[in-house]
Coordinates of C-alpha atoms in Angstrom, one line a residue:
M13 CA 0.0 0.0 0.0
P14 CA 1.5 3.3 -0.9
E15 CA 2.6 5.8 1.7
R16 CA 0.4 8.9 2.2
G17 CA 1.3 11.6 -0.2
R18 CA 3.5 9.4 -2.4
T19 CA 2.7 7.2 -5.4
T20 CA 3.6 3.6 -5.8
Q21 CA 6.2 4.5 -8.4
D22 CA 7.8 6.9 -5.9
Q23 CA 8.5 4.1 -3.4
K24 CA 10.3 1.9 -5.9
E25 CA 14.0 2.2 -5.4
P26 CA 16.5 0.2 -7.3
E27 CA 18.5 -2.3 -5.2
D28 CA 21.9 -1.6 -6.8
L29 CA 22.0 2.2 -7.1
I30 CA 21.8 5.1 -4.7
P31 CA 18.6 7.0 -5.8
E32 CA 18.9 10.4 -7.4
T33 CA 18.2 13.0 -4.7
P34 CA 17.2 16.6 -4.9
G35 CA 19.8 19.1 -3.8
I36 CA 22.8 16.9 -4.6
P37 CA 25.1 18.2 -7.3
G38 CA 25.0 16.1 -10.4
T39 CA 21.3 15.1 -10.1
R40 CA 18.6 17.2 -11.7
S41 CA 15.5 15.2 -11.2
T42 CA 12.7 16.8 -9.2
P43 CA 11.8 15.4 -5.7
G44 CA 9.8 12.2 -6.0
T45 CA 10.4 11.7 -9.8
R46 CA 12.7 9.5 -11.7
S47 CA 13.8 9.6 -15.3
T48 CA 12.2 6.7 -17.2
S49 CA 15.0 6.3 -19.7
G50 CA 18.0 7.3 -17.7
T51 CA 18.3 10.7 -19.3
L52 CA 17.7 14.2 -17.8
S53 CA 16.0 17.1 -19.4
T54 CA 17.1 20.7 -19.1
S55 CA 14.0 21.6 -17.1
G56 CA 14.9 19.1 -14.4
T57 CA 12.0 16.8 -15.2
P58 CA 12.4 13.3 -16.6
S59 CA 12.4 13.0 -20.4
K60 CA 10.3 10.2 -21.9
P61 CA 11.5 7.5 -24.3
G62 CA 10.8 8.2 -27.9
T63 CA 10.8 11.9 -27.7
P64 CA 13.5 13.9 -29.5
S65 CA 16.1 15.6 -27.4
T66 CA 16.2 19.3 -27.4
P67 CA 19.4 21.2 -28.1
G68 CA 21.9 20.9 -25.3
T69 CA 20.2 17.9 -23.7
P70 CA 21.2 14.2 -23.7
S71 CA 19.4 12.2 -26.5
T72 CA 17.2 9.4 -25.4
P73 CA 18.0 5.8 -26.3
G74 CA 16.9 4.9 -29.8
T75 CA 16.5 8.4 -31.1
P76 CA 19.1 10.3 -33.2
S77 CA 20.7 13.2 -31.6
T78 CA 20.0 16.5 -33.1
P79 CA 22.7 19.1 -33.8
G80 CA 24.0 20.5 -30.6
T81 CA 23.0 17.5 -28.4
L82 CA 25.5 15.7 -26.2
G83 CA 25.1 12.4 -28.1
A84 CA 24.7 8.9 -26.8
A85 CA 27.8 8.9 -24.5
A86 CA 26.6 11.9 -22.5
P87 CA 23.8 10.3 -20.6
L88 CA 26.1 7.5 -19.5
A89 CA 28.7 10.0 -18.3
Q90 CA 26.1 12.1 -16.5
G91 CA 24.6 9.0 -14.8
A92 CA 28.1 7.9 -13.6
A93 CA 28.7 11.4 -12.2
A94 CA 25.4 11.4 -10.4
R95 CA 26.2 8.0 -8.8
R96 CA 29.7 9.2 -7.8
T97 CA 28.2 12.3 -6.2
G98 CA 25.6 10.2 -4.4
L99 CA 28.3 7.9 -3.0
L100 CA 30.4 10.8 -1.9
V101 CA 27.5 12.3 0.1
T102 CA 26.8 8.8 1.5
F103 CA 30.4 8.5 2.7
I104 CA 30.2 12.0 4.3
L105 CA 27.0 11.2 6.1
G106 CA 28.6 7.9 7.3
G107 CA 31.6 9.9 8.5
L108 CA 29.3 12.2 10.5
T109 CA 27.5 9.3 12.1
A110 CA 30.9 7.7 12.9
T111 CA 31.7 10.7 15.2
P112 CA 30.4 8.9 18.4
P113 CA 32.3 5.6 17.9
L114 CA 35.4 7.5 16.9
A115 CA 35.2 9.7 20.0
M116 CA 34.4 6.8 22.2
D117 CA 36.1 3.6 20.9
M118 CA 39.5 5.0 20.0
Y119 CA 39.7 6.2 23.6
L120 CA 38.6 2.9 25.2
P121 CA 41.9 0.9 25.3
S122 CA 43.4 3.8 27.2
L123 CA 40.9 3.9 30.1
P124 CA 43.1 1.9 32.5
E125 CA 46.0 4.1 31.6
V126 CA 44.0 7.3 32.2
T127 CA 43.0 5.9 35.6
A128 CA 46.7 5.5 36.5
S129 CA 47.9 8.7 34.9
L130 CA 45.4 11.0 36.5
H131 CA 45.3 9.1 39.8
A132 CA 41.5 8.7 39.6
P133 CA 39.2 5.7 40.4
A134 CA 37.7 3.8 37.5
A135 CA 34.2 5.0 38.2
T136 CA 35.4 8.7 37.9
V137 CA 37.3 8.0 34.7
Q138 CA 34.2 6.4 33.2
L139 CA 32.5 9.8 33.8
T140 CA 34.7 11.0 30.8
L141 CA 32.5 8.7 28.7
T142 CA 29.3 9.9 30.5
G143 CA 30.3 13.6 30.0
C144 CA 30.7 13.0 26.2
L145 CA 27.5 11.1 26.0
A146 CA 25.5 13.7 27.9
G147 CA 27.0 16.5 25.7
M148 CA 25.9 14.6 22.6
A149 CA 22.4 14.1 24.0
L150 CA 21.9 17.8 24.9
G151 CA 23.6 19.1 21.8
Q152 CA 21.3 17.1 19.6
L153 CA 18.3 18.7 21.4
L154 CA 19.6 22.1 20.5
V155 CA 21.0 21.5 17.0
G156 CA 18.1 19.6 15.6
P157 CA 15.6 22.4 15.8
M158 CA 18.3 24.9 14.6
S159 CA 18.8 22.8 11.5
D160 CA 15.0 22.9 10.8
R161 CA 15.2 26.7 11.0
W162 CA 18.5 27.7 9.3
G163 CA 19.2 24.7 7.1
R164 CA 21.6 21.8 7.6
R165 CA 25.0 23.2 6.5
R166 CA 25.6 26.2 8.9
P167 CA 24.8 24.5 12.2
L168 CA 26.8 21.4 11.0
L169 CA 29.9 23.4 10.2
V170 CA 29.8 25.4 13.5
G171 CA 29.4 22.2 15.4
L172 CA 32.3 20.5 13.7
V173 CA 34.7 23.4 14.4
G174 CA 33.7 23.3 18.1
Y175 CA 34.3 19.6 18.1
V176 CA 37.8 20.0 16.8
V177 CA 38.7 22.7 19.4
A178 CA 37.3 20.7 22.3
T179 CA 39.1 17.5 21.2
A180 CA 42.4 19.4 21.0
L181 CA 41.8 20.6 24.6
C182 CA 41.2 17.1 25.8
A183 CA 44.8 16.2 24.8
F184 CA 46.1 18.8 27.3
A185 CA 43.7 18.1 30.2
P186 CA 45.7 18.3 33.5
S187 CA 43.2 16.5 35.7
V188 CA 40.3 14.1 35.4
E189 CA 37.8 16.9 36.3
S190 CA 39.0 19.1 33.4
L191 CA 39.0 16.0 31.1
V192 CA 35.4 15.4 32.0
A193 CA 34.5 19.1 31.2
F194 CA 36.3 19.1 27.9
R195 CA 34.6 15.8 26.9
L196 CA 31.3 17.4 27.7
V197 CA 32.0 20.3 25.3
Q198 CA 33.3 17.8 22.8
G199 CA 30.0 15.9 22.9
L200 CA 27.9 19.1 22.7
A201 CA 29.7 20.2 19.5
G202 CA 30.0 16.7 18.0
A203 CA 26.2 16.2 18.3
A204 CA 25.7 18.4 15.2
G205 CA 27.2 15.7 13.0
I206 CA 24.9 12.9 14.4
V207 CA 21.6 14.7 14.4
I208 CA 22.1 16.5 11.1
A209 CA 23.2 13.4 9.3
R210 CA 19.9 11.7 10.2
A211 CA 17.9 14.8 9.2
V212 CA 19.7 14.9 5.8
V213 CA 18.7 11.2 5.3
R214 CA 15.1 12.2 6.0
D215 CA 15.3 15.1 3.6
L216 CA 16.4 12.8 0.8
H217 CA 14.7 9.5 1.4
D218 CA 11.3 8.0 2.4
G219 CA 9.8 4.7 3.3
M220 CA 11.8 1.6 2.5
A221 CA 14.6 3.7 0.8
M222 CA 15.2 5.4 4.2
A223 CA 15.5 2.1 6.0
R224 CA 17.9 0.8 3.4
F225 CA 20.0 4.0 3.6
F226 CA 20.3 3.7 7.4
S227 CA 21.6 0.2 6.9
T228 CA 24.1 1.6 4.4
L229 CA 25.2 4.2 6.9
M230 CA 25.7 1.5 9.4
L231 CA 28.2 -0.2 7.0
I232 CA 30.2 3.0 6.7
S233 CA 30.0 4.2 10.3
G234 CA 30.4 0.6 11.5
V235 CA 34.0 0.7 10.1
A236 CA 34.8 3.2 12.9
P237 CA 34.2 0.8 15.8
V238 CA 36.2 -1.9 14.0
V239 CA 39.3 0.2 13.4
A240 CA 39.1 2.8 16.2
P241 CA 40.1 0.4 19.1
L242 CA 42.8 -1.1 16.9
I243 CA 44.2 2.3 16.1
G244 CA 43.8 3.3 19.8
G245 CA 45.7 0.2 20.9
Q246 CA 48.5 0.9 18.4
I247 CA 48.7 4.5 19.4
L248 CA 49.3 3.4 23.0
R249 CA 52.4 1.4 21.9
V250 CA 54.1 4.6 20.8
T251 CA 52.6 7.3 23.0
D252 CA 50.2 7.8 25.9
W253 CA 46.4 8.4 26.0
R254 CA 46.9 12.1 25.0
G255 CA 48.1 11.0 21.6
V256 CA 44.6 9.5 21.0
F257 CA 43.0 12.9 21.2
V258 CA 45.7 14.4 18.8
V259 CA 44.7 11.8 16.2
L260 CA 40.9 12.5 16.8
T261 CA 41.6 16.2 16.3
A262 CA 43.2 15.5 12.9
V263 CA 40.3 13.4 11.9
G264 CA 37.9 16.1 12.9
I265 CA 39.7 18.7 10.8
A266 CA 39.6 16.5 7.7
L267 CA 35.9 15.8 8.1
T268 CA 35.2 19.5 8.6
A269 CA 37.0 20.3 5.4
L270 CA 35.1 17.6 3.5
V271 CA 31.7 18.9 4.6
W272 CA 32.7 22.5 3.7
V273 CA 33.6 21.5 0.2
K274 CA 31.3 18.6 -0.8
L275 CA 28.1 18.5 1.3
P276 CA 25.3 20.6 -0.2
E277 CA 22.3 22.1 1.6
T278 CA 19.4 19.6 1.5
L279 CA 16.6 21.6 3.2
P280 CA 15.0 24.1 0.8
L281 CA 14.2 27.6 2.1
A282 CA 10.5 26.9 1.6
E283 CA 10.6 23.9 4.0
R284 CA 12.4 25.7 6.8
H285 CA 10.5 26.7 10.0
G286 CA 10.7 30.1 11.7
G287 CA 10.3 30.8 15.3
G288 CA 12.6 30.4 18.3
V289 CA 12.6 28.1 21.3
G290 CA 8.9 28.1 21.7
A291 CA 8.3 26.8 18.1
A292 CA 11.0 24.1 18.7
L293 CA 9.3 23.0 21.9
R294 CA 5.9 22.9 20.2
S295 CA 7.2 20.7 17.4
M296 CA 8.8 18.3 19.9
R297 CA 5.6 18.2 22.0
T298 CA 3.7 17.3 18.8
L299 CA 6.2 14.5 18.1
L300 CA 6.0 13.2 21.6
A301 CA 2.2 13.2 21.5
D302 CA 2.5 10.4 18.9
R303 CA 2.5 7.3 21.1
V304 CA 4.1 5.2 18.4
F305 CA 6.9 7.6 17.7
T306 CA 7.6 7.8 21.4
G307 CA 7.6 4.0 21.7
Y308 CA 10.2 3.6 19.0
T309 CA 12.3 6.4 20.4
I310 CA 12.4 4.9 24.0
A311 CA 12.9 1.4 22.8
G312 CA 15.8 2.5 20.6
G313 CA 17.2 4.5 23.6
F314 CA 17.3 1.5 25.9
A315 CA 18.7 -0.8 23.2
F316 CA 21.5 1.8 22.9
A317 CA 21.9 1.7 26.6
A318 CA 22.6 -2.1 26.4
L319 CA 25.1 -1.3 23.7
F320 CA 26.8 1.4 25.7
A321 CA 27.0 -0.7 28.8
Y322 CA 29.2 -3.0 26.8
I323 CA 31.3 -0.1 25.4
A324 CA 31.9 1.4 28.9
A325 CA 32.6 -1.8 30.8
S326 CA 34.3 -4.0 28.2
P327 CA 37.8 -2.5 28.6
Y328 CA 37.8 -3.4 32.3
V329 CA 36.0 -6.7 31.8
V330 CA 38.3 -8.0 29.1
Q331 CA 41.6 -6.5 30.4
E332 CA 41.1 -6.5 34.2
V333 CA 38.7 -9.4 34.9
Y334 CA 40.0 -11.8 32.3
G335 CA 43.6 -10.4 32.0
A336 CA 43.7 -9.8 28.3
S337 CA 46.1 -7.2 26.7
P338 CA 44.9 -3.9 25.1
Q339 CA 45.7 -5.4 21.7
T340 CA 43.5 -8.5 22.5
F341 CA 40.7 -6.2 23.7
S342 CA 41.0 -4.2 20.5
L343 CA 40.7 -7.3 18.3
L344 CA 37.7 -8.6 20.2
F345 CA 36.0 -5.2 20.0
G346 CA 36.7 -5.0 16.3
L347 CA 35.3 -8.5 15.8
N348 CA 32.1 -7.5 17.6
S349 CA 31.8 -4.4 15.4
V350 CA 32.2 -6.6 12.3
G351 CA 29.2 -8.6 13.5
L352 CA 27.2 -5.4 14.0
V353 CA 28.0 -4.2 10.5
A354 CA 27.3 -7.6 8.9
A355 CA 23.9 -7.8 10.6
G356 CA 23.1 -4.2 9.4
Q357 CA 23.9 -5.1 5.8
F358 CA 21.8 -8.3 6.0
N359 CA 19.0 -6.1 7.3
G360 CA 19.3 -3.5 4.5
K361 CA 20.0 -5.9 1.6
V362 CA 17.8 -8.9 2.5
L363 CA 15.2 -8.1 5.1
V364 CA 14.0 -4.6 4.3
G365 CA 11.2 -4.8 1.7
R366 CA 10.7 -8.5 2.3
V367 CA 9.9 -8.7 6.0
S368 CA 7.9 -6.2 8.1
L369 CA 10.2 -3.7 9.8
D370 CA 8.3 -4.3 13.0
T371 CA 8.9 -8.0 12.8
V372 CA 12.6 -7.5 12.2
L373 CA 12.8 -5.2 15.1
A374 CA 11.0 -7.7 17.4
V375 CA 13.5 -10.4 16.4
G376 CA 16.4 -8.1 17.1
L377 CA 15.1 -7.1 20.6
T378 CA 14.5 -10.8 21.4
V379 CA 18.1 -11.8 20.5
V380 CA 19.5 -8.9 22.5
T381 CA 17.5 -10.0 25.5
L382 CA 18.5 -13.6 25.2
A383 CA 22.2 -12.7 24.8
A384 CA 22.0 -10.4 27.9
G385 CA 20.4 -13.2 29.9
A386 CA 23.2 -15.6 29.0
L387 CA 25.8 -13.0 30.0
L388 CA 24.1 -12.5 33.3
L389 CA 24.0 -16.2 34.0
M390 CA 27.7 -16.5 33.2
C391 CA 28.9 -13.5 35.1
T392 CA 27.0 -14.4 38.3
G393 CA 28.4 -17.9 38.3
V394 CA 25.1 -19.7 37.7
L395 CA 26.8 -21.7 34.9
G396 CA 30.0 -22.2 36.8
E397 CA 33.3 -20.5 36.3
V398 CA 33.6 -19.5 32.6
G399 CA 36.5 -18.1 30.7
L400 CA 36.8 -15.2 28.2
A401 CA 35.7 -17.2 25.2
P402 CA 32.0 -17.8 26.1
V403 CA 31.6 -14.3 27.4
A404 CA 33.1 -12.9 24.2
A405 CA 30.7 -15.1 22.2
A406 CA 27.6 -13.8 24.1
L407 CA 28.8 -10.2 23.5
F408 CA 29.3 -10.9 19.8
V409 CA 25.7 -12.1 19.5
L410 CA 24.4 -9.1 21.5
M411 CA 26.4 -6.6 19.3
S412 CA 25.3 -8.3 16.1
A413 CA 21.7 -8.1 17.0
M414 CA 22.1 -4.3 17.4
G415 CA 22.8 -4.2 13.6
I416 CA 19.1 -5.0 13.0
T417 CA 17.7 -3.3 16.0
L418 CA 19.1 0.3 16.0
P419 CA 18.6 1.2 12.3
N420 CA 15.0 0.0 12.3
T421 CA 14.0 1.9 15.4
Q422 CA 15.4 5.1 13.7
A423 CA 13.7 4.4 10.4
L424 CA 10.3 3.5 12.0
A425 CA 10.4 6.6 14.2
L426 CA 11.4 9.0 11.4
M427 CA 8.7 7.5 9.1
R428 CA 6.2 9.2 11.5
T429 CA 7.2 12.7 10.5
R430 CA 8.2 14.6 7.4
H431 CA 8.4 18.3 8.1
H432 CA 10.2 18.3 11.4
A433 CA 13.0 15.8 10.7
G434 CA 15.6 17.8 12.6
S435 CA 13.5 17.9 15.8
A436 CA 12.6 14.2 15.4
S437 CA 16.2 13.3 14.9
A438 CA 17.1 15.4 18.0
L439 CA 14.6 13.5 20.2
L440 CA 15.9 10.2 18.9
G441 CA 19.5 11.0 19.6
T442 CA 18.9 12.8 22.9
C443 CA 16.9 9.8 24.3
S444 CA 19.6 7.3 23.2
F445 CA 22.5 9.3 24.6
L446 CA 20.9 10.4 27.8
I447 CA 20.0 6.8 28.7
G448 CA 23.4 5.6 27.6
A449 CA 25.0 8.3 29.8
V450 CA 23.1 7.0 32.8
A451 CA 24.2 3.4 32.0
S452 CA 27.9 4.3 31.9
P453 CA 28.6 4.9 35.6
L454 CA 26.3 2.1 36.7
V455 CA 28.5 -0.6 35.0
G456 CA 31.4 0.5 37.2
I457 CA 29.5 0.8 40.5
A458 CA 31.0 -2.4 41.9
G459 CA 34.6 -1.7 40.8
E460 CA 36.7 -2.8 37.9
H461 CA 37.1 -6.4 38.8
T462 CA 33.6 -7.8 38.2
A463 CA 31.4 -8.1 35.1
V464 CA 28.1 -8.5 36.9
P465 CA 27.1 -4.8 36.8
M466 CA 27.5 -4.8 33.0
A467 CA 25.3 -7.8 32.6
V468 CA 22.7 -6.5 35.0
V469 CA 22.5 -3.2 33.1
Q470 CA 22.3 -4.9 29.7
M471 CA 19.5 -7.2 30.9
A472 CA 17.5 -4.4 32.5
A473 CA 17.8 -2.2 29.4
A474 CA 16.8 -5.0 27.0
L475 CA 13.7 -5.8 29.0
V476 CA 12.6 -2.1 29.2
A477 CA 13.2 -1.8 25.4
V478 CA 11.0 -4.9 24.8
A479 CA 8.3 -3.5 27.1
C480 CA 8.2 -0.1 25.4
F481 CA 8.0 -1.7 22.0
M482 CA 5.1 -4.0 23.0
A483 CA 3.2 -1.4 25.1
L484 CA 3.6 1.7 23.0
C485 CA 4.2 0.7 19.4
R486 CA 1.7 -2.2 19.4
P487 CA 2.7 -3.3 15.9
W488 CA 0.1 -6.1 15.8
N489 CA -2.7 -3.5 16.3
R490 CA -1.7 -1.2 13.4
R491 CA -2.4 -1.5 9.7
A492 CA 0.6 -1.6 7.4
G493 CA 1.3 1.8 5.9
V494 CA 4.3 1.0 3.7
R495 CA 5.5 -2.1 1.9
G496 CA 7.3 -4.2 4.5
G497 CA 4.9 -3.4 7.4
G498 CA 6.2 -0.1 8.7
P499 CA 3.9 2.7 10.0
P500 CA 2.4 5.3 7.7
C501 CA 4.5 8.3 7.0
S502 CA 2.8 11.5 8.2
S503 CA 2.9 14.3 5.7
A504 CA 1.9 17.0 8.2
P505 CA 2.9 17.6 11.8
E506 CA -0.6 17.6 13.0
N507 CA -1.1 14.0 11.9
L508 CA 1.6 12.8 14.3
G509 CA -0.8 12.4 17.2
E510 CA -3.2 10.2 15.2
E511 CA -3.4 6.5 16.1
S512 CA -2.7 4.2 13.2

């Protein structure tokens, strides 16, 4: 059944190409339309097969080119250029969504060294993770509505510059208190990349195409968790933990330059919203009034909390509890990230469009809960004394299940709104990062020599996520709005509160 406001033809996206999108250099099709013959007319509308090309435009297949036309080779060249531009924008958006794993995961192998260097307890050092997460949560709440008002580019560039400055200051932090403060600012500024990347995806894609694109972004941004701990572990072989922040500063500078040169504005002036804080709060209140949107948002937030409990505790669990080296920890962390990326690609390439998104999400949450339960049984000694291998296997299953859980919660939530994508993205990110920030100190509450708090937090978070999904989203009680079983996409903000 077609989405509201869109035809069946609009929802058909080819599996092997990134769709042409408005506002991207190199593509000239109008929003929601596609050239039927692969050629583009000068007016920006698709040309039909069998019609003669006008001067200066590509000729259609099977028709002779008139004098002054580009000939048969031009459409192929222009199509290749469009695909290259689309891929470049995709990689940029992937780099922006990789900001959190880069800022977190490259720093993880050095947590025990930071504890010794700054003479601080493990629970206090873990606040450096909490500060960064809290900053990212609050920053998204501010930047999201700003991007709806002023467009995507300006808030993004300002945030990236602030991120670079704050990351450089972290390298020179004299105490754990100052490091926590600088990490808070780093998170506030870096939030721009996360929230605006999601909003750009909502600007350019709808329905199943959006779900596929989120899975593609997971492939790109998922490379960061794979390589970041490995890079961090190698950096520690030649320098101390401060060198990690020097490398992060260089990466931030490169990403800022790439965004400045290559990422276009995707929110037209006609679709921007005026007003100040009051208008932003009203749009968020309208979004939260939609029970289904709120259900997906909270379920995704607690699923992220289970993920972040692993991120915050795993350096101590693997290195202190089980005695592994920083390099072994980095390898295990990278392997788990490979599982997450592989599951995300299976979701985007195989499941999306064939299986209901709600069904896939239910399976993902079930697997997360079962893996967390197995970890809890192992860590509490119910299954006897176990080594690192079974614990690592359970963590691998849990992380892999995140690959089909997190992108689908985001896609299903964003399908509920069209004209407030920045605010919706901000609420999604704020919920996830605030809940994750609370989970971080809890995993270290019993010290650095036990894995029980990590398993307890993961189990509790998984159960709450399942409860929110069942109680608020109620997928069995809603009619399918798009192919694959997702919710209907609202075309106006006042529709958000309607029950489906």
